[in-house]
Each structure stands twice: as C-alpha cells, then as structure tokens.
Tab-separated table of C-alpha atoms in Angstrom:
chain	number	residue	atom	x	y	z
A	166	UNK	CA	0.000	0.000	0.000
A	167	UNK	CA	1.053	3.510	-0.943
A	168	UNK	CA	0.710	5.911	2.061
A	169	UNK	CA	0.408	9.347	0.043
A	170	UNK	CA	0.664	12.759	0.925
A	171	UNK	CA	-3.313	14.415	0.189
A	172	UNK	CA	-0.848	17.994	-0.265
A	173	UNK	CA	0.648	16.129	-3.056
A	174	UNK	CA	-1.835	14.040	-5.007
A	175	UNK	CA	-3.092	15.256	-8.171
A	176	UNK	CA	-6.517	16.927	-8.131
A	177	UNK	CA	-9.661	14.959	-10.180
A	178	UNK	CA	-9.100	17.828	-13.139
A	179	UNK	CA	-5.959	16.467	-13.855
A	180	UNK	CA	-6.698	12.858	-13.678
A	181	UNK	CA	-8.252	10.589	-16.566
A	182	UNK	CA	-11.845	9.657	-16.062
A	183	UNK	CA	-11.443	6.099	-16.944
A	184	UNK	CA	-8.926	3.533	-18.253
A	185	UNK	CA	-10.529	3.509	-21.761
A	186	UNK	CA	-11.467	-0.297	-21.621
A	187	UNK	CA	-14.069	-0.731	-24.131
A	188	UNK	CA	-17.258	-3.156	-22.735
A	189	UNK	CA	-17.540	-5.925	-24.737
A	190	UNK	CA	-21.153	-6.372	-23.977
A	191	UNK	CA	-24.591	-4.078	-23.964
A	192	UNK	CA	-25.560	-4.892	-20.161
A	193	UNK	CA	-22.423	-3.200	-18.745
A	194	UNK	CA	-23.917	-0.358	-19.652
A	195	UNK	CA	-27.966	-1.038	-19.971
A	196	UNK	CA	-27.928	-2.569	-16.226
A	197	UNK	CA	-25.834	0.180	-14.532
A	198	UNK	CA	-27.806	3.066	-16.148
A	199	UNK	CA	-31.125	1.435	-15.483
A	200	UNK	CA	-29.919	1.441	-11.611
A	201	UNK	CA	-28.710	5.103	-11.740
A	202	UNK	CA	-32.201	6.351	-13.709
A	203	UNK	CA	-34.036	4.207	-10.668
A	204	UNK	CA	-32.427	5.982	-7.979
A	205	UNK	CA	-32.758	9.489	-9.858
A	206	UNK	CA	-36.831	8.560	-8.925
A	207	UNK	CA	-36.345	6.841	-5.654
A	208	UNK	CA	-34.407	9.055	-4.294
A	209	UNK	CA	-35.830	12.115	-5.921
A	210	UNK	CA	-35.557	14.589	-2.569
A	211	UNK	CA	-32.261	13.509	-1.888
A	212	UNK	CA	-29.063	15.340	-2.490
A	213	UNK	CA	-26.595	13.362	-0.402
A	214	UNK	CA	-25.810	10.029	-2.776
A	215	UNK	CA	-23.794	9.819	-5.860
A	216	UNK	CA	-24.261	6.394	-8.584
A	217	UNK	CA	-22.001	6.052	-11.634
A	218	UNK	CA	-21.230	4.128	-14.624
A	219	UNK	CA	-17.861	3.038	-15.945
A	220	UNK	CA	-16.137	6.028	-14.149
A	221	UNK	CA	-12.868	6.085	-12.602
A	222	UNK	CA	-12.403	5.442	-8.854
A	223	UNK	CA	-9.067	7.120	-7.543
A	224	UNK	CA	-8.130	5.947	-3.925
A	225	UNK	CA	-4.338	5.427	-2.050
A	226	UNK	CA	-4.839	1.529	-0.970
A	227	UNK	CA	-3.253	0.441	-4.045
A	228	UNK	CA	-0.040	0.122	-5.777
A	229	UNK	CA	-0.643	4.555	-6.976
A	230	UNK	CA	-3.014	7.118	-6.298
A	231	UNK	CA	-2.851	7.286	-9.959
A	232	UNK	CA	-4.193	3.930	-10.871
A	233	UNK	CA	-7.904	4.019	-10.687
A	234	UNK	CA	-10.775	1.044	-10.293
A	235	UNK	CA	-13.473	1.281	-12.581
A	236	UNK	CA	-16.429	-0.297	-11.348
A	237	UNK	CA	-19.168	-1.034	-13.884
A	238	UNK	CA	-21.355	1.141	-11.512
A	239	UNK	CA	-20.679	2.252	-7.967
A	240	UNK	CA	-22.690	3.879	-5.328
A	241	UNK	CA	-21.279	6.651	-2.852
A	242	UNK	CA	-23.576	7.876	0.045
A	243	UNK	CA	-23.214	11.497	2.104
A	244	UNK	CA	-21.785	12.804	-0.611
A	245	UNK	CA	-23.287	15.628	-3.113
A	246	UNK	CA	-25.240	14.865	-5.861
A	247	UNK	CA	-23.281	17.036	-7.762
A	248	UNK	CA	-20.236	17.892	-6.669
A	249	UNK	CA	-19.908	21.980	-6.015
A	250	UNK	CA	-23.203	21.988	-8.738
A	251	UNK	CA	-21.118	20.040	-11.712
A	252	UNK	CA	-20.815	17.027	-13.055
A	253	UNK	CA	-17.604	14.923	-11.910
A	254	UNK	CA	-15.001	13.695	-14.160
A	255	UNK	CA	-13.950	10.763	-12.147
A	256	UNK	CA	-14.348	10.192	-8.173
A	257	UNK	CA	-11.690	10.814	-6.159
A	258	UNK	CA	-11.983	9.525	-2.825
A	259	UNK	CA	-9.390	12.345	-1.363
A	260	UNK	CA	-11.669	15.007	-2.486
A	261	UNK	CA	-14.435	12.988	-1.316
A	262	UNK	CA	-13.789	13.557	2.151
A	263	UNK	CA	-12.385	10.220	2.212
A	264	UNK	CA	-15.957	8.800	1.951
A	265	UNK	CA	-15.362	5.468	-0.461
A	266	UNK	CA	-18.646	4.026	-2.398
A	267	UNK	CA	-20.441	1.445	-0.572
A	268	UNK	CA	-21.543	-0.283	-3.278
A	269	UNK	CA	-19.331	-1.776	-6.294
A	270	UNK	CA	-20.906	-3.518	-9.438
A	271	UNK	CA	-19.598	-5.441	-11.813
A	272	UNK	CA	-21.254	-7.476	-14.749
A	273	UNK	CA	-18.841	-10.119	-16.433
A	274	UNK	CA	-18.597	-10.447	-19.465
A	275	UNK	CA	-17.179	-12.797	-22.454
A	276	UNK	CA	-13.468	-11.568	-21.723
A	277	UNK	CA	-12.515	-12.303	-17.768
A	278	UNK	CA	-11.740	-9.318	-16.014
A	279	UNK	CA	-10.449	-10.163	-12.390
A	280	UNK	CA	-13.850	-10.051	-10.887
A	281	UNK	CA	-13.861	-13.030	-8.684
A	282	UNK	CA	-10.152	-12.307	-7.341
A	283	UNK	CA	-8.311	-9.258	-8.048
A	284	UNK	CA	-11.242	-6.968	-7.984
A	285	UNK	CA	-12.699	-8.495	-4.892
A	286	UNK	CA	-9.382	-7.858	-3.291
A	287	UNK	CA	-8.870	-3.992	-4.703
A	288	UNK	CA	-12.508	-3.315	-3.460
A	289	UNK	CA	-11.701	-4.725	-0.225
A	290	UNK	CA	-8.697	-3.071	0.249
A	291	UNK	CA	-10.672	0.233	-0.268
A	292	UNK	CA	-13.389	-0.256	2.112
A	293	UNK	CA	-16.295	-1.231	-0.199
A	294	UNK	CA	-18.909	-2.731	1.740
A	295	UNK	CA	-21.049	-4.319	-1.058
A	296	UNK	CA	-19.449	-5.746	-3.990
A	297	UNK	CA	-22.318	-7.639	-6.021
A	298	UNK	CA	-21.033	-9.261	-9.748
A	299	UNK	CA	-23.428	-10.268	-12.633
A	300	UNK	CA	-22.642	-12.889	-14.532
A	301	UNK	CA	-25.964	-13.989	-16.457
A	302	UNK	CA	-24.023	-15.703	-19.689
A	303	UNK	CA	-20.220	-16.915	-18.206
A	304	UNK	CA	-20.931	-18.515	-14.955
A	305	UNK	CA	-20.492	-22.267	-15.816
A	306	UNK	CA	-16.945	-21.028	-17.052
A	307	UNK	CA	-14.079	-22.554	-14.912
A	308	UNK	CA	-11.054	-20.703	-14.773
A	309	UNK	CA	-7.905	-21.773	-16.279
A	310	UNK	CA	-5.918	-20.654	-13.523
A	311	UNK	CA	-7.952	-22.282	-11.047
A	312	UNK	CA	-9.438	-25.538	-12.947
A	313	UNK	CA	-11.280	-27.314	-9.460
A	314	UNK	CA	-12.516	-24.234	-7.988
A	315	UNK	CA	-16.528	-24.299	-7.936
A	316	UNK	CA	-18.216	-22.342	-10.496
A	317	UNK	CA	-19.748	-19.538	-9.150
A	318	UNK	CA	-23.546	-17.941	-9.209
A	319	UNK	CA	-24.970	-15.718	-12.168
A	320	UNK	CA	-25.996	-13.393	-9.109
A	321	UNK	CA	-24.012	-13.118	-6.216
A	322	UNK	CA	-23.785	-10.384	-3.388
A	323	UNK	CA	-20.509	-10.170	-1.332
A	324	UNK	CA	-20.889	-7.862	2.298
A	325	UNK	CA	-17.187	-7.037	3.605
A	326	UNK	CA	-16.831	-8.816	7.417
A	327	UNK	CA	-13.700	-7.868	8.853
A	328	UNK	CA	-11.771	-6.782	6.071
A	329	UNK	CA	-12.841	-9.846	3.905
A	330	UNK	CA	-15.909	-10.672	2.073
A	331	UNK	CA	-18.756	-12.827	2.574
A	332	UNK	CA	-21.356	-14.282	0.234
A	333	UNK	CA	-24.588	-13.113	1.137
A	334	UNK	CA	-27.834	-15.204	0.696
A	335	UNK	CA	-31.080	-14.435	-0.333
A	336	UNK	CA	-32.715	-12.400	-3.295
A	337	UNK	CA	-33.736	-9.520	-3.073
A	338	UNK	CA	-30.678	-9.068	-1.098
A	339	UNK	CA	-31.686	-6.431	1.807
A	340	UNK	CA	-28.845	-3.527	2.412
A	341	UNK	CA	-30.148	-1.797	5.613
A	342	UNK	CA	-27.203	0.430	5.332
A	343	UNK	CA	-28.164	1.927	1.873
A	344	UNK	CA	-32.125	1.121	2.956
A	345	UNK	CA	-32.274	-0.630	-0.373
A	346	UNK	CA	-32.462	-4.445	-1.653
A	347	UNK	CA	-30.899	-5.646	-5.055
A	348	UNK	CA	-31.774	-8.547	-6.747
A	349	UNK	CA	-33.033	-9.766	-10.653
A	350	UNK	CA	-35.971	-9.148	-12.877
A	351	UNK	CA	-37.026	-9.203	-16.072
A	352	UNK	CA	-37.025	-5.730	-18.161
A	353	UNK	CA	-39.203	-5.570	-21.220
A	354	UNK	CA	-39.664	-2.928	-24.008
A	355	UNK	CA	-41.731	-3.495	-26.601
A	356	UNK	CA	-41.416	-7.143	-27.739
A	357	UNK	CA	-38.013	-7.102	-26.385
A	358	UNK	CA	-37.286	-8.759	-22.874
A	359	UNK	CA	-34.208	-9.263	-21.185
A	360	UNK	CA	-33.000	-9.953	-17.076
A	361	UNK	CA	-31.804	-6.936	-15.361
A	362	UNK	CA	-30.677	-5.725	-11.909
A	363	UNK	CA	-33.414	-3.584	-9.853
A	364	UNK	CA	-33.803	-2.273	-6.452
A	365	UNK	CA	-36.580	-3.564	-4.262
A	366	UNK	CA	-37.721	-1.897	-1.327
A	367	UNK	CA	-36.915	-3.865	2.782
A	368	UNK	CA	-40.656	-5.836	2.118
A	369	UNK	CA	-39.173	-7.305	-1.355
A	370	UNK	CA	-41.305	-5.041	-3.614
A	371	UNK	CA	-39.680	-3.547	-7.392
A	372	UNK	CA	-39.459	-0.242	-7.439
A	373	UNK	CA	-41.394	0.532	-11.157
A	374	UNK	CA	-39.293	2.130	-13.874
A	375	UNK	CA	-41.055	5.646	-15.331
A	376	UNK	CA	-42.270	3.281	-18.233
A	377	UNK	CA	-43.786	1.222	-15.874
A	378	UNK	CA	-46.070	3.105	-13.766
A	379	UNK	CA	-47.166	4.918	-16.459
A	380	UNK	CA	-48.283	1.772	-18.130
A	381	UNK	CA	-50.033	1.216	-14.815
A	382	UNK	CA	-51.604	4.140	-14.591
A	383	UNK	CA	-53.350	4.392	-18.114
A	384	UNK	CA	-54.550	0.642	-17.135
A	385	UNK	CA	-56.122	2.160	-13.924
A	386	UNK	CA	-57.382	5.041	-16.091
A	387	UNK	CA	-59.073	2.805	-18.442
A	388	UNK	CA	-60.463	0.771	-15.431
A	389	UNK	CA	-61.868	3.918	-14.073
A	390	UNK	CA	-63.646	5.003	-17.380
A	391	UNK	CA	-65.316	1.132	-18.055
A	392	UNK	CA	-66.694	1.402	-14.443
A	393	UNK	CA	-67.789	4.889	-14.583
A	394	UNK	CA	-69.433	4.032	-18.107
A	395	UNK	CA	-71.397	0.728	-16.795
A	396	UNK	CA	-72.544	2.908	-13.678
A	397	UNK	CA	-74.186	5.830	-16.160
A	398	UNK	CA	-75.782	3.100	-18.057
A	399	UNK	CA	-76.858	1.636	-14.960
C-alpha cells in the first residue's frame, strides 16, 4: 500500500476519467444506467448520494493514487449529488472527504476481467462494503488458472466482514445500510425482454421504472372510465 501525501496528489481535473477499456457487452452499460435512472426517482428529494457508470475510482490503498478502479457502476452515500453543482469527471476519494462508495458492481462479461479475485481484493482493500457481480451468460466457465474451484452464481452479493468478504444469501438481497435491496428481474420494451438488476424496497417489492407506472396508470385510467361508463348506463 502507498501511504500518500493528500498535499501532493493530483486533483480529479488532472486525472483521466477512466482507463478507456471498451465493454464488450450491452448490459455493462444497460444494467448500470437502469440502476442510476431508478435511484434518480427513488431518491428524488435527496441530495446526499452519488451512482455512476464506468467512471474512474481514484483511492491510495493500491499500488498509486494514480491507478484508478473502474467499477461497472458504484454507489457513494453522504456525498453531493453534484459535486460543487457540476458534473464529476472521475471520483476521487481524497476530495471525497475520504468517503469510499459502498456499493461496487460489476457485470462479467465474455473476456474475464479479475472479478472473482483481483477486484474483490482492490474493493476490499478500499473499504467497499457491497461488492455484487453479474454474470448472467459466463458462470459455468471454470477458470484456467484455477481448474477445481466451484463455479460460481450468475448473481451473487458479497458484504465485507472484517476486512474480507462474505457471500450473502437471499434475493432480493436487503442492504439496511443503503435502505435498499438488489436482486433480478425481467425488463421488457416493446417485444423485447431481457434480465436486469433492480432495487426492491426492505418488504421485497420492485421499485417501477417511469415506463412502468405509467403503463399502470393508463390501465387504472381505463379501469376507471369502463366502471364509470357501466354505472351511467346503470
């Protein structure tokens, strides 16, 4: 671990905002987005949370302060929404008031990227108390390094115990510390359908995209106008 001086690292305007690494799939960025436009509704009247996609993560408990993670999405609470009223280039945990995201996601994809073991360590090294991976399509694969280890689970939530973490059990999963569960569904749009990631609410209930409840809401509509026509026929 580096110990830095803050007087001396770089400031987020002179940093890169990510490493470049194209996604080699559509739901590393569909899932993460659908996640931040949720919380832009949930949390409407709240100023004090921050949810990216594919952005840079700059922190000093690895090798350089200049070596960022890049999460596929990551949440930061008691932080601003907008940091001084603009949009942030990358997040940069010294300028954060040292506050690191609580919540890391990453979706795998065709071409490994360290999820299961080098990530997992870099996000525990930082502090990250949630680290959930998505691995819908590649689950079944075994890794070449590690031939007899035991496939993992398309959906899997880790919680950090002591500095290490912990597979979680149970979908939703409930986060009382970010007062919101996480867990699969399936999203459709027009005659498309595909599984996603939503957030639930702590009694296991979806929280509705925009799409959604307005669907629901022309269906109550159209209830409302057959019952008020059979009553003035009546």
């Amino acid at each position: 671990m580096v110990k830095s001086d803050p007087r001396q690292l770089p400031t987020s305007a002179e940093l890169p905002c990510s490493d470049d690494t194209p996604v080699d799939n559509e739901d590393q960025n569909f899932i993460p987005n659908l996640l931040l436009f949720l919380l832009q509704y949930i949390w409407a009247n709240r100023n004090d949370w921050f949810f990216s996609v594919d952005m840079g993560v700059y922190h000093t408990t690895g090798v350089s302060p200049l070596v960022p993670i890049v999460p596929d999405g990551f949440l930061s609470l008691g932080v601003e929404r907008r940091k001084e009223g603009k949009s942030r280039k990358s997040y940069v945990v010294w300028e954060e008031n040292n506050i690191v995201p609580i919540l890391a996601l990453e979706i795998v994809s065709l071409t490994p990227g360290g999820e299961y073991d080098k990530k997992l360590d870099i996000y525990a090294k930082l502090g990250v108390l949630y680290y959930i991976i998505y691995n819908p399509e590649y689950w079944q694969r075994v890794s070449e390094a590690a031939p007899s280890e035991l496939r993992h689970q398309p959906f899997e939530v880790y919680r950090l115990v002591d500095g290490s973490y912990q597979l979680q059990i149970g979908e939703p999963f409930w986060m009382p510390e970010i007062g919101l569960g996480i867990g699969r569904s399936q999203y459709v749009s027009g005659n498309i359908q595909r599984q996603v990631l939503y957030w639930y609410d702590q009694q296991g209930k979806r929280y509705q995209t925009s799409e959604e409840q307005l669907e629901l809401a022309q269906k109550q509509l159209e209830r409302y106008r057959q019952q008020f026509g059979e009553l003035s026929e009546g």
